[in-house]
Amino acid sequence: MRRQDIHDAKAELRATAKLRRRVAHRDAPQAGQLLAARLAAEAPPPAGAVISGYWPMADELDVMPALRHFAGDGHRLCLPVTPKRGLPLTFRAWAPGDAMARGVWDIPVPREDAPVLEPDYLLVPLLAFDKAGNRLGYGGGFYDRTLALLRSRKSVVAVGVAFAALEVPVVPHEDTDEALDWIVTERAAIRISGC
Ligand SMILES: Nc1nc2c(c(=O)[nH]1)N(C=O)[C@@H](CNc1ccc(C(=O)N[C@@H](CCC(=O)O)C(=O)O)cc1)CN2
Ligand SMILES: Nc1ncnc2c1ncn2[C@@H]1O[C@H](COP(=O)(O)OP(=O)(O)OP(=O)(O)O)[C@@H](O)[C@H]1O
C-alpha cells in the first residue's frame, strides 16, 4: 500500500474504532478491574520495573486499578507528558492521588516538579489492534517514536491495553510503527510471537 493509502486507511479505522470503543466501554464497566487481574496474572512486569500508564480519557480502558495494584507491589509509576508534534513522549513520576497539571489536549499530567522517569514496562492506549501486535493510536505517532527510542537504549515491554472488541483482522501499518509485545484485554492476554 502507498503511504497515503495507509494514512487514509488508518483514518477510516480510527473513526469506526471510536464508535466501537464507546459501545465496549458502556458494556464492560468492570473492564478496568478485569484488566488489572489479567495483567498481574498473565503479563506481570519484571521486579523493580518502572511502569508507565496513562490517564484514561473519553472511552479508554481504565488502567487505574492496574496502576494501583502495581504501586501496591512496590513499582514506581509514571504518566506520559505529550510534547510538540514529532517528538517522543516524556514520562514523569506519578502516584495515585497526586495533584495534577493540565497538558496537551487537556489531558491531566504530573506536575513539573515530578521527576522524569524512563519506563521499562508501558501500558499503551490504543483504538484498534491485531494479533500481530500492530496498534492504531490517535495519529500523533507518539508511542511509535517513544518505543523506538526506548528500545534503542534498553529492553522494554510494551503492553497494548484495550477492550477485546477493538481487535480487527489487520491494522494498516507502516515501517515506523512499533509493534507491541503483549496485548491484554478484559478477556485475554496475547503474547505477540516473534518478540
Ligand atoms: N489517555 C491518553 N493519554 C495519552 C495518549 C493517549 O492515547 N491516551 N497519547 C497517545 O499517543 C499521548 C497523547 N496523544 C495525542 C495524540 C494526538 C493529539 C492531537 O493531535 N490532537 C489534536 C486533535 C485531534 C483530534 O481531535 O482528533 C490537536 O490537539 O490538535 C494529542 C495527543 C499521550 N497521552
Ligand atoms: N519514528 C518515527 N519517525 C518519523 N515519523 C514517524 C515515526 N513514528 C511515527 N511517525 C509518523 O507519525 C505519523 C502518525 O503515526 P501513526 O498514525 O502510526 O500514529 P498512532 O500510532 O496512531 O498515534 P499515537 O502513537 O500517538 O497514539 C505517521 O505519519 C508516521 O509515519
mmCIF file of C-alpha atoms and ligand atoms in Angstrom:
data_model
loop_
_atom_site.group_PDB
_atom_site.id
_atom_site.type_symbol
_atom_site.label_atom_id
_atom_site.label_comp_id
_atom_site.label_asym_id
_atom_site.label_seq_id
_atom_site.Cartn_x
_atom_site.Cartn_y
_atom_site.Cartn_z
ATOM 1 C CA MET A 1 0.000 0.000 0.000
ATOM 2 C CA ARG A 2 1.161 3.565 -0.685
ATOM 3 C CA ARG A 3 1.952 5.781 2.293
ATOM 4 C CA GLN A 4 -1.071 7.990 1.604
ATOM 5 C CA ASP A 5 -3.322 4.944 1.301
ATOM 6 C CA ILE A 6 -2.088 3.646 4.657
ATOM 7 C CA HIS A 7 -2.841 7.021 6.230
ATOM 8 C CA ASP A 8 -6.319 7.063 4.704
ATOM 9 C CA ALA A 9 -6.980 3.510 5.893
ATOM 10 C CA LYS A 10 -5.809 4.434 9.407
ATOM 11 C CA ALA A 11 -8.065 7.499 9.479
ATOM 12 C CA GLU A 12 -11.042 5.424 8.429
ATOM 13 C CA LEU A 13 -10.335 2.743 11.031
ATOM 14 C CA ARG A 14 -9.881 5.422 13.727
ATOM 15 C CA ALA A 15 -13.402 6.694 13.099
ATOM 16 C CA THR A 16 -15.087 3.280 13.322
ATOM 17 C CA ALA A 17 -12.895 2.196 16.258
ATOM 18 C CA LYS A 18 -14.007 5.211 18.301
ATOM 19 C CA LEU A 19 -17.634 4.185 17.847
ATOM 20 C CA ARG A 20 -16.860 0.588 18.724
ATOM 21 C CA ARG A 21 -14.952 1.686 21.807
ATOM 22 C CA ARG A 22 -17.919 3.714 23.040
ATOM 23 C CA VAL A 23 -20.120 0.618 22.994
ATOM 24 C CA ALA A 24 -17.424 -1.577 24.571
ATOM 25 C CA HIS A 25 -16.881 0.945 27.375
ATOM 26 C CA ARG A 26 -20.592 1.076 28.118
ATOM 27 C CA ASP A 27 -20.982 -2.705 28.034
ATOM 28 C CA ALA A 28 -17.972 -3.578 30.186
ATOM 29 C CA PRO A 29 -17.990 -1.376 33.309
ATOM 30 C CA GLN A 30 -15.744 -3.901 35.137
ATOM 31 C CA ALA A 31 -13.110 -3.964 32.385
ATOM 32 C CA GLY A 32 -10.534 -1.999 34.410
ATOM 33 C CA GLN A 33 -10.679 -4.486 37.316
ATOM 34 C CA LEU A 34 -10.550 -7.449 34.959
ATOM 35 C CA LEU A 35 -7.586 -5.933 33.137
ATOM 36 C CA ALA A 36 -5.699 -5.399 36.412
ATOM 37 C CA ALA A 37 -6.186 -9.045 37.426
ATOM 38 C CA ARG A 38 -5.180 -10.332 33.991
ATOM 39 C CA LEU A 39 -2.064 -8.169 33.749
ATOM 40 C CA ALA A 40 -0.903 -9.268 37.186
ATOM 41 C CA ALA A 41 -1.556 -12.953 36.482
ATOM 42 C CA GLU A 42 -0.506 -13.302 32.837
ATOM 43 C CA ALA A 43 1.806 -10.458 31.828
ATOM 44 C CA PRO A 44 3.355 -9.187 35.063
ATOM 45 C CA PRO A 45 6.107 -6.556 34.943
ATOM 46 C CA PRO A 46 9.627 -7.638 35.943
ATOM 47 C CA ALA A 47 10.571 -6.953 39.574
ATOM 48 C CA GLY A 48 11.626 -3.345 40.015
ATOM 49 C CA ALA A 49 10.267 -2.216 36.633
ATOM 50 C CA VAL A 50 9.231 1.427 36.256
ATOM 51 C CA ILE A 51 5.705 1.292 34.844
ATOM 52 C CA SER A 52 4.040 3.873 32.648
ATOM 53 C CA GLY A 53 0.281 4.108 32.450
ATOM 54 C CA TYR A 54 -1.989 6.779 31.068
ATOM 55 C CA TRP A 55 -4.734 9.000 32.401
ATOM 56 C CA PRO A 56 -7.864 7.480 30.831
ATOM 57 C CA MET A 57 -9.733 9.829 28.502
ATOM 58 C CA ALA A 58 -13.000 9.504 26.657
ATOM 59 C CA ASP A 59 -13.885 5.807 26.437
ATOM 60 C CA GLU A 60 -10.384 4.461 27.027
ATOM 61 C CA LEU A 61 -9.982 1.374 29.164
ATOM 62 C CA ASP A 62 -9.406 2.357 32.794
ATOM 63 C CA VAL A 63 -5.852 1.391 33.789
ATOM 64 C CA MET A 64 -6.120 2.947 37.247
ATOM 65 C CA PRO A 65 -6.957 -0.340 39.043
ATOM 66 C CA ALA A 66 -3.876 -1.891 37.405
ATOM 67 C CA LEU A 67 -1.673 1.067 38.356
ATOM 68 C CA ARG A 68 -2.883 0.943 41.964
ATOM 69 C CA HIS A 69 -2.134 -2.766 42.046
ATOM 70 C CA PHE A 70 1.410 -2.286 40.728
ATOM 71 C CA ALA A 71 2.034 0.605 43.134
ATOM 72 C CA GLY A 72 0.988 -1.761 45.938
ATOM 73 C CA ASP A 73 3.632 -4.208 44.715
ATOM 74 C CA GLY A 74 6.281 -1.513 45.097
ATOM 75 C CA HIS A 75 6.678 -0.470 41.455
ATOM 76 C CA ARG A 76 7.416 3.146 40.607
ATOM 77 C CA LEU A 77 4.794 4.622 38.255
ATOM 78 C CA CYS A 78 4.859 7.374 35.662
ATOM 79 C CA LEU A 79 2.475 9.011 33.199
ATOM 80 C CA PRO A 80 3.169 10.408 29.716
ATOM 81 C CA VAL A 81 3.542 14.094 29.009
ATOM 82 C CA THR A 82 2.751 14.966 25.393
ATOM 83 C CA PRO A 83 5.461 17.067 23.681
ATOM 84 C CA LYS A 84 5.327 19.040 20.452
ATOM 85 C CA ARG A 85 4.392 17.073 17.351
ATOM 86 C CA GLY A 86 7.199 14.927 16.007
ATOM 87 C CA LEU A 87 8.903 14.307 19.366
ATOM 88 C CA PRO A 88 8.765 11.258 21.671
ATOM 89 C CA LEU A 89 6.737 11.342 24.880
ATOM 90 C CA THR A 90 8.402 12.107 28.180
ATOM 91 C CA PHE A 91 7.260 10.472 31.405
ATOM 92 C CA ARG A 92 7.003 11.967 34.884
ATOM 93 C CA ALA A 93 6.744 10.134 38.176
ATOM 94 C CA TRP A 94 3.217 9.770 39.475
ATOM 95 C CA ALA A 95 1.421 8.055 42.331
ATOM 96 C CA PRO A 96 -2.338 7.633 42.835
ATOM 97 C CA GLY A 97 -3.780 10.758 44.443
ATOM 98 C CA ASP A 98 -1.039 13.156 43.235
ATOM 99 C CA ALA A 99 -2.097 16.696 42.290
ATOM 100 C CA MET A 100 -2.120 17.079 38.507
ATOM 101 C CA ALA A 101 -1.417 19.777 35.920
ATOM 102 C CA ARG A 102 -3.102 20.076 32.509
ATOM 103 C CA GLY A 103 -1.221 19.019 29.408
ATOM 104 C CA VAL A 104 -1.823 18.930 25.668
ATOM 105 C CA TRP A 105 -5.414 18.075 24.727
ATOM 106 C CA ASP A 106 -6.303 18.961 28.331
ATOM 107 C CA ILE A 107 -5.012 15.551 29.489
ATOM 108 C CA PRO A 108 -4.052 15.616 33.200
ATOM 109 C CA VAL A 109 -0.282 15.187 33.595
ATOM 110 C CA PRO A 110 2.082 15.057 36.603
ATOM 111 C CA ARG A 111 3.282 18.477 37.732
ATOM 112 C CA GLU A 112 6.578 19.950 36.525
ATOM 113 C CA ASP A 113 8.295 19.179 39.820
ATOM 114 C CA ALA A 114 7.703 15.413 39.373
ATOM 115 C CA PRO A 115 10.972 13.768 38.253
ATOM 116 C CA VAL A 116 11.314 12.498 34.692
ATOM 117 C CA LEU A 117 11.436 8.677 34.581
ATOM 118 C CA GLU A 118 12.112 6.208 31.776
ATOM 119 C CA PRO A 119 9.618 3.329 31.833
ATOM 120 C CA ASP A 120 10.613 -0.337 31.434
ATOM 121 C CA TYR A 121 7.043 -1.606 31.097
ATOM 122 C CA LEU A 122 4.487 0.519 29.268
ATOM 123 C CA LEU A 123 0.703 0.252 29.286
ATOM 124 C CA VAL A 124 -0.075 1.667 25.869
ATOM 125 C CA PRO A 125 -3.501 3.078 24.948
ATOM 126 C CA LEU A 126 -4.943 2.230 21.561
ATOM 127 C CA LEU A 127 -8.010 2.391 19.348
ATOM 128 C CA ALA A 128 -7.562 -0.872 17.435
ATOM 129 C CA PHE A 129 -5.160 -3.810 17.448
ATOM 130 C CA ASP A 130 -4.493 -7.042 15.589
ATOM 131 C CA LYS A 131 -2.966 -10.344 16.713
ATOM 132 C CA ALA A 132 0.388 -9.450 15.152
ATOM 133 C CA GLY A 133 0.747 -6.625 17.695
ATOM 134 C CA ASN A 134 0.016 -3.753 15.331
ATOM 135 C CA ARG A 135 -1.679 -0.850 17.062
ATOM 136 C CA LEU A 136 -3.679 2.153 15.965
ATOM 137 C CA GLY A 137 -3.496 5.258 18.179
ATOM 138 C CA TYR A 138 -4.742 8.816 17.819
ATOM 139 C CA GLY A 139 -2.382 9.523 14.954
ATOM 140 C CA GLY A 140 0.331 11.548 16.672
ATOM 141 C CA GLY A 141 2.908 8.800 16.230
ATOM 142 C CA PHE A 142 3.934 9.497 19.837
ATOM 143 C CA TYR A 143 4.145 5.903 21.064
ATOM 144 C CA ASP A 144 5.945 4.796 17.883
ATOM 145 C CA ARG A 145 8.665 7.392 18.424
ATOM 146 C CA THR A 146 8.815 6.680 22.146
ATOM 147 C CA LEU A 147 9.119 2.902 21.777
ATOM 148 C CA ALA A 148 11.738 3.263 19.031
ATOM 149 C CA LEU A 149 13.830 5.460 21.324
ATOM 150 C CA LEU A 150 13.439 3.297 24.437
ATOM 151 C CA ARG A 151 14.123 0.067 22.512
ATOM 152 C CA SER A 152 17.325 1.582 21.099
ATOM 153 C CA ARG A 153 18.532 2.019 24.679
ATOM 154 C CA LYS A 154 17.294 -0.977 26.625
ATOM 155 C CA SER A 155 14.831 -3.809 26.752
ATOM 156 C CA VAL A 156 11.272 -2.667 27.392
ATOM 157 C CA VAL A 157 7.902 -4.401 27.468
ATOM 158 C CA ALA A 158 5.113 -2.647 25.544
ATOM 159 C CA VAL A 159 1.681 -3.858 26.582
ATOM 160 C CA GLY A 160 -1.216 -2.602 24.491
ATOM 161 C CA VAL A 161 -4.350 -2.448 26.630
ATOM 162 C CA ALA A 162 -7.780 -2.363 25.089
ATOM 163 C CA PHE A 163 -11.275 -3.752 25.081
ATOM 164 C CA ALA A 164 -11.408 -7.147 23.359
ATOM 165 C CA ALA A 165 -13.935 -5.637 20.934
ATOM 166 C CA LEU A 166 -11.213 -3.410 19.427
ATOM 167 C CA GLU A 167 -9.486 -6.313 17.682
ATOM 168 C CA VAL A 168 -9.521 -6.145 13.874
ATOM 169 C CA PRO A 169 -8.066 -8.653 11.375
ATOM 170 C CA VAL A 170 -5.273 -6.305 10.268
ATOM 171 C CA VAL A 171 -4.335 -2.812 11.433
ATOM 172 C CA PRO A 172 -2.838 -0.915 8.485
ATOM 173 C CA HIS A 173 0.811 -0.338 9.357
ATOM 174 C CA GLU A 174 3.988 1.214 8.013
ATOM 175 C CA ASP A 175 7.739 0.970 8.711
ATOM 176 C CA THR A 176 7.732 3.446 11.576
ATOM 177 C CA ASP A 177 5.023 1.605 13.514
ATOM 178 C CA GLU A 178 6.431 -0.130 16.592
ATOM 179 C CA ALA A 179 4.718 -3.433 17.359
ATOM 180 C CA LEU A 180 3.517 -4.322 20.840
ATOM 181 C CA ASP A 181 4.961 -7.199 22.903
ATOM 182 C CA TRP A 182 1.640 -8.015 24.531
ATOM 183 C CA ILE A 183 -1.975 -7.125 24.092
ATOM 184 C CA VAL A 184 -4.072 -7.501 27.186
ATOM 185 C CA THR A 185 -7.820 -7.070 27.175
ATOM 186 C CA GLU A 186 -10.505 -7.669 29.797
ATOM 187 C CA ARG A 187 -10.814 -11.171 28.311
ATOM 188 C CA ALA A 188 -7.349 -12.387 27.297
ATOM 189 C CA ALA A 189 -3.598 -11.778 27.380
ATOM 190 C CA ILE A 190 -1.990 -12.246 23.963
ATOM 191 C CA ARG A 191 1.784 -12.659 23.786
ATOM 192 C CA ILE A 192 2.949 -11.462 20.371
ATOM 193 C CA SER A 193 5.110 -14.114 18.769
ATOM 194 C CA GLY A 194 8.435 -13.025 17.369
ATOM 195 C CA CYS A 195 9.067 -10.518 20.125
HETATM 196 N N1 LIG B 1 -5.051 8.834 27.920
HETATM 197 C C1 LIG B 1 -4.136 9.001 26.968
HETATM 198 N N2 LIG B 1 -3.070 9.743 27.194
HETATM 199 C C2 LIG B 1 -2.145 9.898 26.194
HETATM 200 C C3 LIG B 1 -2.307 9.312 24.924
HETATM 201 C C4 LIG B 1 -3.474 8.527 24.704
HETATM 202 O O1 LIG B 1 -3.710 7.960 23.633
HETATM 203 N N3 LIG B 1 -4.359 8.388 25.742
HETATM 204 N N4 LIG B 1 -1.350 9.524 23.950
HETATM 205 C C5 LIG B 1 -1.123 8.669 22.851
HETATM 206 O O2 LIG B 1 -0.363 8.940 21.981
HETATM 207 C C6 LIG B 1 -0.489 10.685 24.080
HETATM 208 C C7 LIG B 1 -1.269 11.921 23.643
HETATM 209 N N5 LIG B 1 -1.626 11.763 22.281
HETATM 210 C C8 LIG B 1 -2.123 12.733 21.464
HETATM 211 C C9 LIG B 1 -2.285 12.421 20.133
HETATM 212 C C10 LIG B 1 -2.750 13.352 19.233
HETATM 213 C C11 LIG B 1 -3.080 14.611 19.674
HETATM 214 C C12 LIG B 1 -3.605 15.549 18.670
HETATM 215 O O3 LIG B 1 -3.144 15.566 17.563
HETATM 216 N N6 LIG B 1 -4.622 16.320 18.975
HETATM 217 C C13 LIG B 1 -5.247 17.210 18.037
HETATM 218 C C14 LIG B 1 -6.746 16.972 17.947
HETATM 219 C C15 LIG B 1 -7.048 15.721 17.200
HETATM 220 C C16 LIG B 1 -8.492 15.274 17.354
HETATM 221 O O4 LIG B 1 -9.331 15.985 17.934
HETATM 222 O O5 LIG B 1 -8.794 14.156 16.913
HETATM 223 C C17 LIG B 1 -4.933 18.629 18.464
HETATM 224 O O6 LIG B 1 -4.585 18.827 19.636
HETATM 225 O O7 LIG B 1 -4.993 19.499 17.593
HETATM 226 C C18 LIG B 1 -2.922 14.921 21.013
HETATM 227 C C19 LIG B 1 -2.446 13.982 21.917
HETATM 228 C C20 LIG B 1 -0.017 10.781 25.497
HETATM 229 N N7 LIG B 1 -1.075 10.692 26.452
HETATM 230 N N1 LIG B 2 9.843 7.159 14.467
HETATM 231 C C1 LIG B 2 9.187 7.932 13.594
HETATM 232 N N2 LIG B 2 9.848 8.779 12.791
HETATM 233 C C2 LIG B 2 9.203 9.553 11.895
HETATM 234 N N3 LIG B 2 7.871 9.548 11.716
HETATM 235 C C3 LIG B 2 7.158 8.733 12.479
HETATM 236 C C4 LIG B 2 7.768 7.873 13.456
HETATM 237 N N4 LIG B 2 6.781 7.179 14.069
HETATM 238 C C5 LIG B 2 5.613 7.577 13.510
HETATM 239 N N5 LIG B 2 5.838 8.508 12.552
HETATM 240 C C6 LIG B 2 4.812 9.183 11.734
HETATM 241 O O1 LIG B 2 3.844 9.763 12.609
HETATM 242 C C7 LIG B 2 2.571 9.787 11.967
HETATM 243 C C8 LIG B 2 1.498 9.237 12.859
HETATM 244 O O2 LIG B 2 1.738 7.853 13.110
HETATM 245 P P1 LIG B 2 0.564 6.839 13.400
HETATM 246 O O3 LIG B 2 -0.606 7.100 12.507
HETATM 247 O O4 LIG B 2 1.147 5.462 13.427
HETATM 248 O O5 LIG B 2 0.168 7.279 14.909
HETATM 249 P P2 LIG B 2 -0.501 6.448 16.076
HETATM 250 O O6 LIG B 2 0.376 5.298 16.444
HETATM 251 O O7 LIG B 2 -1.893 6.158 15.652
HETATM 252 O O8 LIG B 2 -0.509 7.545 17.252
HETATM 253 P P3 LIG B 2 -0.053 7.577 18.811
HETATM 254 O O9 LIG B 2 1.153 6.668 18.965
HETATM 255 O O10 LIG B 2 0.287 8.994 19.067
HETATM 256 O O11 LIG B 2 -1.196 7.119 19.610
HETATM 257 C C9 LIG B 2 2.718 8.977 10.687
HETATM 258 O O12 LIG B 2 2.799 9.892 9.625
HETATM 259 C C10 LIG B 2 4.018 8.221 10.880
HETATM 260 O O13 LIG B 2 4.649 7.972 9.638
#
